[in-house]
Tab-separated table of C-alpha atoms in Angstrom:
chain	number	residue	atom	x	y	z
A	1	MET	CA	126.696	-32.842	-97.532
A	2	ASN	CA	127.213	-35.215	-94.656
A	3	ALA	CA	130.566	-34.798	-92.681
A	4	GLU	CA	131.677	-38.726	-93.733
A	5	SER	CA	131.580	-37.383	-97.305
A	6	ALA	CA	133.326	-34.098	-96.918
A	7	THR	CA	137.218	-33.052	-96.953
A	8	GLY	CA	138.524	-32.022	-93.466
A	9	TRP	CA	140.504	-29.271	-92.885
A	10	VAL	CA	143.129	-28.299	-90.506
A	11	TYR	CA	144.534	-24.586	-90.462
A	12	SER	CA	144.861	-21.788	-87.699
A	13	PRO	CA	145.600	-18.354	-87.829
A	14	GLU	CA	148.541	-18.891	-85.454
A	15	PHE	CA	150.189	-20.936	-88.255
A	16	LEU	CA	151.261	-17.404	-89.593
A	17	GLU	CA	152.678	-16.326	-86.297
A	18	HIS	CA	155.736	-18.764	-87.145
A	19	LYS	CA	157.597	-15.807	-88.805
A	20	PRO	CA	161.420	-15.237	-89.525
A	21	ASP	CA	163.359	-12.201	-88.624
A	22	SER	CA	164.443	-11.612	-92.270
A	23	PRO	CA	163.357	-12.682	-95.830
A	24	HIS	CA	162.931	-16.734	-95.768
A	25	PRO	CA	161.341	-18.750	-98.204
A	26	GLU	CA	159.501	-20.703	-95.408
A	27	CYS	CA	157.020	-17.785	-94.621
A	28	PRO	CA	153.452	-16.639	-93.770
A	29	ASP	CA	152.736	-15.909	-97.215
A	30	ARG	CA	152.995	-19.326	-98.247
A	31	LEU	CA	149.691	-20.154	-96.215
A	32	ILE	CA	148.173	-16.812	-97.285
A	33	ALA	CA	148.398	-17.592	-100.769
A	34	ILE	CA	146.555	-20.945	-100.509
A	35	ILE	CA	143.866	-19.403	-98.326
A	36	ASN	CA	143.286	-16.690	-100.759
A	37	GLU	CA	143.170	-19.018	-103.660
A	38	LEU	CA	141.048	-21.503	-101.773
A	39	GLN	CA	138.520	-18.243	-100.942
A	40	ALA	CA	138.402	-17.050	-104.569
A	41	THR	CA	137.811	-20.796	-105.890
A	42	GLY	CA	135.157	-21.163	-103.409
A	43	ILE	CA	136.747	-24.152	-101.986
A	44	LEU	CA	137.301	-22.991	-98.630
A	45	ALA	CA	133.703	-22.833	-97.868
A	46	GLN	CA	132.987	-26.505	-98.762
A	47	LEU	CA	135.775	-27.801	-96.353
A	48	GLN	CA	134.985	-29.278	-92.798
A	49	PRO	CA	136.941	-27.819	-90.395
A	50	ILE	CA	138.817	-30.077	-87.974
A	51	GLU	CA	138.927	-28.925	-83.944
A	52	PHE	CA	142.511	-29.581	-82.619
A	53	GLY	CA	145.001	-28.587	-80.137
A	54	GLU	CA	148.607	-28.875	-79.338
A	55	ALA	CA	150.050	-32.686	-79.868
A	56	THR	CA	151.021	-33.880	-76.433
A	57	ARG	CA	154.267	-34.663	-74.962
A	58	GLU	CA	153.458	-38.464	-75.005
A	59	GLU	CA	152.593	-38.009	-78.642
A	60	ILE	CA	155.676	-36.381	-79.730
A	61	LEU	CA	158.005	-38.350	-77.741
A	62	ARG	CA	156.560	-41.573	-80.051
A	63	VAL	CA	159.214	-40.344	-82.679
A	64	HIS	CA	161.266	-37.437	-81.250
A	65	SER	CA	163.781	-37.707	-78.129
A	66	SER	CA	163.332	-35.842	-74.912
A	67	ALA	CA	166.428	-34.222	-75.164
A	68	TYR	CA	165.524	-32.591	-78.091
A	69	LEU	CA	162.007	-31.504	-77.134
A	70	GLU	CA	163.712	-29.830	-74.408
A	71	ILE	CA	165.739	-27.983	-77.158
A	72	LEU	CA	162.843	-27.148	-79.077
A	73	ASP	CA	160.934	-25.724	-75.931
A	74	GLY	CA	163.731	-23.361	-75.348
A	75	SER	CA	164.287	-22.486	-78.849
A	76	GLY	CA	162.285	-19.665	-79.222
A	77	GLY	CA	163.726	-16.614	-81.059
A	78	ARG	CA	166.670	-18.404	-82.628
A	79	TYR	CA	167.810	-20.434	-85.208
A	80	LEU	CA	168.227	-24.368	-84.615
A	81	ASP	CA	170.054	-24.935	-87.684
A	82	PRO	CA	171.613	-22.661	-90.490
A	83	GLU	CA	168.317	-22.560	-92.393
A	84	THR	CA	165.617	-23.402	-89.477
A	85	TYR	CA	164.574	-20.565	-87.283
A	86	ALA	CA	162.288	-20.758	-84.197
A	87	ALA	CA	160.333	-17.552	-83.347
A	88	THR	CA	159.126	-16.556	-79.809
A	89	ASP	CA	155.703	-18.661	-80.166
A	90	SER	CA	157.115	-21.440	-82.680
A	91	PRO	CA	157.649	-24.133	-80.256
A	92	HIS	CA	153.880	-23.943	-79.539
A	93	ILE	CA	152.880	-23.662	-83.173
A	94	ALA	CA	154.874	-26.583	-84.010
A	95	LYS	CA	152.798	-28.537	-81.326
A	96	LEU	CA	149.730	-27.090	-82.546
A	97	ALA	CA	150.448	-28.300	-86.206
A	98	ALA	CA	151.406	-31.683	-85.315
A	99	GLY	CA	148.298	-32.057	-83.063
A	100	GLY	CA	146.395	-30.860	-86.512
A	101	VAL	CA	147.586	-33.494	-88.345
A	102	LEU	CA	146.977	-35.887	-85.903
A	103	ALA	CA	143.619	-35.005	-85.263
A	104	ALA	CA	142.944	-35.129	-88.999
A	105	ALA	CA	144.193	-38.838	-89.257
A	106	ARG	CA	142.032	-39.852	-86.309
A	107	ALA	CA	138.870	-38.252	-87.784
A	108	VAL	CA	139.398	-39.712	-91.036
A	109	TRP	CA	140.625	-43.151	-89.673
A	110	ASN	CA	137.211	-43.324	-87.751
A	111	GLY	CA	135.125	-42.293	-90.323
A	112	ARG	CA	134.108	-39.053	-89.191
A	113	LEU	CA	135.502	-37.451	-92.408
A	114	ALA	CA	136.306	-39.030	-95.770
A	115	ASN	CA	139.654	-37.441	-96.266
A	116	ALA	CA	141.650	-34.215	-95.025
A	117	PHE	CA	144.160	-31.651	-96.078
A	118	CYS	CA	146.180	-30.017	-93.161
A	119	ALA	CA	147.321	-26.411	-94.313
A	120	VAL	CA	149.862	-26.345	-91.308
A	121	ARG	CA	153.517	-24.771	-90.846
A	122	PRO	CA	155.980	-24.934	-89.933
A	123	PRO	CA	156.598	-28.264	-92.069
A	124	GLY	CA	157.707	-31.345	-90.896
A	125	HIS	CA	159.427	-33.874	-92.920
A	126	HIS	CA	162.960	-33.205	-92.593
A	127	ALA	CA	162.778	-33.079	-88.846
A	128	MET	CA	164.711	-35.742	-87.399
A	129	PRO	CA	164.350	-37.741	-84.063
A	130	ASP	CA	166.563	-35.406	-82.246
A	131	ARG	CA	167.063	-32.435	-84.051
A	132	ALA	CA	165.413	-29.541	-86.248
A	133	MET	CA	166.226	-29.511	-90.045
A	134	GLY	CA	165.545	-28.195	-93.387
A	135	PHE	CA	162.559	-25.604	-92.228
A	136	CYS	CA	161.039	-28.145	-90.059
A	137	LEU	CA	160.760	-28.248	-86.376
A	138	LEU	CA	158.470	-31.250	-85.426
A	139	ASN	CA	157.673	-34.006	-87.611
A	140	ASN	CA	154.146	-33.586	-88.160
A	141	ILE	CA	153.116	-36.549	-90.281
A	142	ALA	CA	155.285	-39.182	-88.379
A	143	ILE	CA	153.645	-37.866	-85.310
A	144	ALA	CA	150.497	-38.546	-86.782
A	145	ALA	CA	151.315	-42.102	-88.217
A	146	ALA	CA	153.083	-43.296	-84.736
A	147	GLY	CA	149.682	-41.818	-83.254
A	148	ILE	CA	147.402	-44.092	-85.504
A	149	LEU	CA	149.684	-46.986	-84.746
A	150	ALA	CA	149.624	-46.287	-80.977
A	151	ASP	CA	145.552	-45.996	-81.044
A	152	PHE	CA	144.842	-48.837	-83.178
A	153	PRO	CA	147.621	-51.733	-82.759
A	154	GLY	CA	147.578	-53.962	-86.229
A	155	ALA	CA	147.236	-50.510	-88.321
A	156	ARG	CA	149.151	-50.238	-91.449
A	157	VAL	CA	150.131	-46.855	-92.562
A	158	LEU	CA	151.435	-45.746	-96.118
A	159	ILE	CA	153.230	-42.399	-96.033
A	160	LEU	CA	153.743	-40.974	-99.636
A	161	ASP	CA	156.004	-38.084	-100.093
A	162	TRP	CA	156.183	-36.229	-102.799
A	163	ASP	CA	158.157	-33.075	-101.673
A	164	VAL	CA	161.096	-32.295	-104.072
A	165	HIS	CA	163.071	-32.763	-100.901
A	166	HIS	CA	163.578	-36.322	-99.694
A	167	GLY	CA	162.036	-36.630	-96.075
A	168	ASN	CA	164.730	-37.888	-94.578
A	169	GLY	CA	163.503	-37.362	-90.739
A	170	THR	CA	160.360	-39.448	-91.704
A	171	GLN	CA	162.601	-42.214	-93.362
A	172	ALA	CA	164.593	-42.134	-89.986
A	173	MET	CA	161.560	-42.600	-87.893
A	174	PHE	CA	160.317	-45.555	-89.433
A	175	TYR	CA	163.134	-47.107	-91.075
A	176	GLU	CA	163.000	-50.456	-88.802
A	177	SER	CA	159.280	-50.525	-88.888
A	178	PRO	CA	157.343	-52.927	-90.777
A	179	ASP	CA	154.114	-50.935	-89.965
A	180	VAL	CA	154.767	-47.771	-92.154
A	181	LEU	CA	155.400	-48.064	-95.507
A	182	TYR	CA	157.437	-44.857	-96.394
A	183	ALA	CA	157.584	-43.999	-100.269
A	184	SER	CA	159.167	-41.022	-101.509
A	185	VAL	CA	159.746	-39.481	-104.954
A	186	HIS	CA	162.277	-36.543	-105.082
A	187	GLN	CA	164.847	-34.807	-106.742
A	188	TYR	CA	168.382	-36.406	-106.286
A	189	PRO	CA	170.971	-35.973	-105.559
A	190	PHE	CA	170.098	-32.809	-103.810
A	191	TYR	CA	169.175	-31.625	-100.404
A	192	PRO	CA	169.158	-33.499	-97.851
A	193	GLY	CA	171.737	-35.964	-99.638
A	194	SER	CA	169.388	-38.834	-98.642
A	195	GLY	CA	166.815	-40.961	-100.485
A	196	ALA	CA	168.879	-43.114	-102.935
A	197	ALA	CA	167.284	-46.217	-104.134
A	198	ILE	CA	169.507	-48.661	-102.241
A	199	GLU	CA	167.929	-47.121	-98.708
A	200	THR	CA	165.134	-49.834	-98.425
A	201	GLY	CA	164.617	-50.198	-94.412
A	202	ARG	CA	166.439	-51.922	-91.844
A	203	GLY	CA	165.801	-55.023	-89.676
A	204	ARG	CA	162.153	-55.717	-89.160
A	205	GLY	CA	161.542	-52.534	-91.551
A	206	LYS	CA	163.597	-54.214	-94.525
A	207	GLY	CA	161.415	-53.607	-97.511
A	208	PHE	CA	159.291	-50.858	-95.953
A	209	THR	CA	161.405	-47.882	-97.403
A	210	VAL	CA	161.056	-47.215	-100.884
A	211	ASN	CA	162.817	-44.094	-102.790
A	212	PHE	CA	162.269	-43.290	-106.215
A	213	PRO	CA	164.935	-40.544	-106.791
A	214	LEU	CA	164.419	-38.243	-110.025
A	215	ARG	CA	167.264	-36.458	-111.851
A	216	ALA	CA	166.968	-32.646	-112.140
A	217	GLY	CA	164.822	-31.563	-115.290
A	218	ALA	CA	162.381	-34.742	-114.701
A	219	GLY	CA	158.944	-33.650	-115.456
A	220	ASP	CA	155.349	-34.959	-115.496
A	221	HIS	CA	155.754	-38.247	-117.089
A	222	GLU	CA	158.904	-39.264	-114.858
A	223	PHE	CA	156.760	-38.133	-111.765
A	224	LEU	CA	153.807	-39.987	-112.703
A	225	VAL	CA	155.648	-43.165	-113.682
A	226	ALA	CA	157.068	-43.185	-109.978
A	227	ILE	CA	153.714	-42.747	-108.280
A	228	ASP	CA	152.242	-45.334	-110.407
A	229	GLU	CA	155.113	-47.920	-109.448
A	230	ILE	CA	155.248	-46.834	-105.588
A	231	LEU	CA	150.937	-47.286	-105.635
A	232	GLU	CA	150.562	-50.420	-107.536
A	233	THR	CA	153.702	-52.358	-106.528
A	234	HIS	CA	154.814	-51.574	-103.480
A	235	ALA	CA	151.756	-50.053	-101.814
A	236	ALA	CA	149.332	-52.576	-103.228
A	237	ALA	CA	151.269	-55.444	-101.630
A	238	PHE	CA	151.638	-53.446	-98.597
A	239	ALA	CA	147.654	-52.934	-98.260
A	240	PRO	CA	147.579	-49.907	-96.073
A	241	ASN	CA	144.604	-49.045	-93.950
A	242	LEU	CA	145.532	-45.366	-94.277
A	243	VAL	CA	147.323	-43.221	-96.377
A	244	LEU	CA	149.223	-40.209	-95.609
A	245	VAL	CA	150.672	-37.876	-98.179
A	246	SER	CA	153.527	-35.248	-97.680
A	247	ALA	CA	152.198	-32.847	-100.073
A	248	GLY	CA	155.273	-30.652	-100.784
A	249	PHE	CA	154.326	-28.787	-104.035
A	250	ASP	CA	158.158	-27.658	-104.918
A	251	ALA	CA	158.778	-29.891	-107.663
A	252	HIS	CA	156.524	-27.547	-109.529
A	253	GLU	CA	158.081	-26.274	-112.622
A	254	ASP	CA	158.035	-22.796	-111.154
A	255	ASP	CA	159.663	-23.391	-107.679
A	256	PRO	CA	162.857	-21.546	-107.089
A	257	LEU	CA	164.231	-24.053	-104.730
A	258	ALA	CA	164.623	-27.007	-106.996
A	259	ASN	CA	164.864	-28.291	-110.613
A	260	LEU	CA	162.209	-30.606	-111.426
A	261	ARG	CA	159.416	-29.681	-114.046
A	262	VAL	CA	156.207	-31.076	-112.695
A	263	SER	CA	153.234	-28.992	-113.587
A	264	THR	CA	149.985	-28.196	-111.412
A	265	GLU	CA	147.969	-30.644	-113.732
A	266	GLY	CA	150.954	-33.233	-112.752
A	267	PHE	CA	149.978	-32.622	-109.129
A	268	VAL	CA	146.257	-33.138	-110.061
A	269	GLN	CA	147.031	-36.587	-111.749
A	270	ALA	CA	149.082	-37.616	-108.741
A	271	THR	CA	146.366	-36.770	-106.438
A	272	ARG	CA	143.996	-38.776	-108.588
A	273	ARG	CA	146.259	-41.642	-108.646
A	274	VAL	CA	146.263	-41.820	-104.776
A	275	CYS	CA	142.507	-41.460	-104.216
A	276	ALA	CA	141.983	-44.224	-107.012
A	277	PHE	CA	144.206	-46.412	-104.795
A	278	ALA	CA	142.902	-45.249	-101.739
A	279	ASP	CA	139.403	-45.914	-102.662
A	280	ARG	CA	140.341	-49.638	-103.740
A	281	THR	CA	142.450	-50.368	-100.820
A	282	CYS	CA	141.533	-48.513	-97.421
A	283	GLY	CA	138.056	-46.925	-97.990
A	284	GLY	CA	139.288	-43.802	-99.461
A	285	LYS	CA	141.164	-42.822	-96.132
A	286	ILE	CA	143.778	-40.114	-97.064
A	287	VAL	CA	145.258	-37.331	-95.123
A	288	SER	CA	147.337	-34.784	-96.957
A	289	VAL	CA	149.679	-32.491	-95.145
A	290	LEU	CA	151.528	-29.450	-96.458
A	291	GLU	CA	155.394	-29.671	-96.531
A	292	GLY	CA	157.281	-27.244	-99.151
A	293	GLY	CA	156.367	-25.346	-102.132
A	294	TYR	CA	157.996	-21.884	-102.561
A	295	HIS	CA	156.524	-19.861	-105.521
A	296	LEU	CA	153.355	-18.434	-104.202
A	297	THR	CA	151.212	-18.641	-107.284
A	298	ALA	CA	152.381	-22.650	-108.180
A	299	LEU	CA	151.785	-23.431	-104.444
A	300	ALA	CA	148.281	-21.961	-104.406
A	301	GLN	CA	147.216	-23.232	-107.447
A	302	SER	CA	148.470	-26.624	-107.177
A	303	GLY	CA	147.594	-26.940	-103.430
A	304	ALA	CA	143.918	-25.732	-104.588
A	305	ALA	CA	143.810	-28.116	-107.487
A	306	HIS	CA	145.023	-31.223	-105.063
A	307	ILE	CA	142.392	-30.263	-102.532
A	308	SER	CA	139.834	-29.958	-105.202
A	309	GLU	CA	140.372	-33.739	-106.275
A	310	LEU	CA	140.335	-34.678	-102.542
A	311	MET	CA	136.775	-33.117	-102.279
A	312	SER	CA	135.563	-34.955	-105.639
A	313	TRP	CA	136.859	-38.227	-104.246
A	314	ALA	CA	134.926	-37.527	-101.090
A	315	ARG	CA	131.740	-36.591	-102.882
A	316	LYS	CA	131.938	-39.628	-105.149
A	317	ARG	CA	132.545	-42.045	-102.084
A	318	GLY	CA	129.315	-40.211	-100.012
A	319	GLU	CA	127.134	-40.683	-103.483
A	320	SER	CA	128.111	-44.384	-103.793
A	321	ALA	CA	127.330	-44.841	-100.225
A	322	ASP	CA	123.756	-43.285	-100.379
A	323	SER	CA	123.030	-45.267	-103.504
A	324	GLN	CA	123.566	-48.365	-101.859
A	325	GLN	CA	121.646	-47.677	-98.942
A	326	SER	CA	118.497	-46.442	-101.257
């Protein structure tokens, strides 16, 4: 398979070294469960590894403040808020995760890969411009989006966030930007307390934030209706050049930290819809980034099913390109 029709893969064993000093839901076992599932199903061997390093200071400062970066650099071995820890090497690991997502975005944007999945931690979408929050140290997906906008003036980036918790950090970073459409489907009212439907952006960014709050107990039907509305109405009008997915799997019916009832098949159907949309609008360019998901079996199975769908669409695009050339 040509790299151009392959699904890229961002992962480093260093991500496992971001460790709490006591039991914590955001732990290395999350990635270990995903890796084991991908190995058992044969998926891992079919993914195309992406080379990456730390996000640079310049890349991070596009969305985070310099004062916060100084705090992060000195944070190893302590908690930055009541639920967000930083182990000794966590500042480096957070920069590595952000650098991996940005490398994937650049590779997909440039056509070196069809799409990509980033198995990174710590997660990112709660990280605010000036502080850590909700298990997140750096906002991986926001750093990637800002990097693409800097590299390619005029780019339009869709960030679709289906983590069960609203991505308040990502929303805050692009709330006044017309170049990023931030769209979230999440449980509400729920942590972190943001994500009401009336939150739609400000200034030049008015209308470029879209929130679809779901009540506790909502399942596949409500989840997919929201995804369809985001894609077919808001994102279609926006016409993005790149789709970034904050892929949390904690809306799963088995997840212990939330109250939605999405099934593994529900995530498959959502992925299928996103891939079809991206195929029509931006050449299939999708980069998916791991956020939450705290039931290890549900996380592993949903993540593997999601990646399998990305691979299927990448192959279809490759086969279509080959048939057009022959």
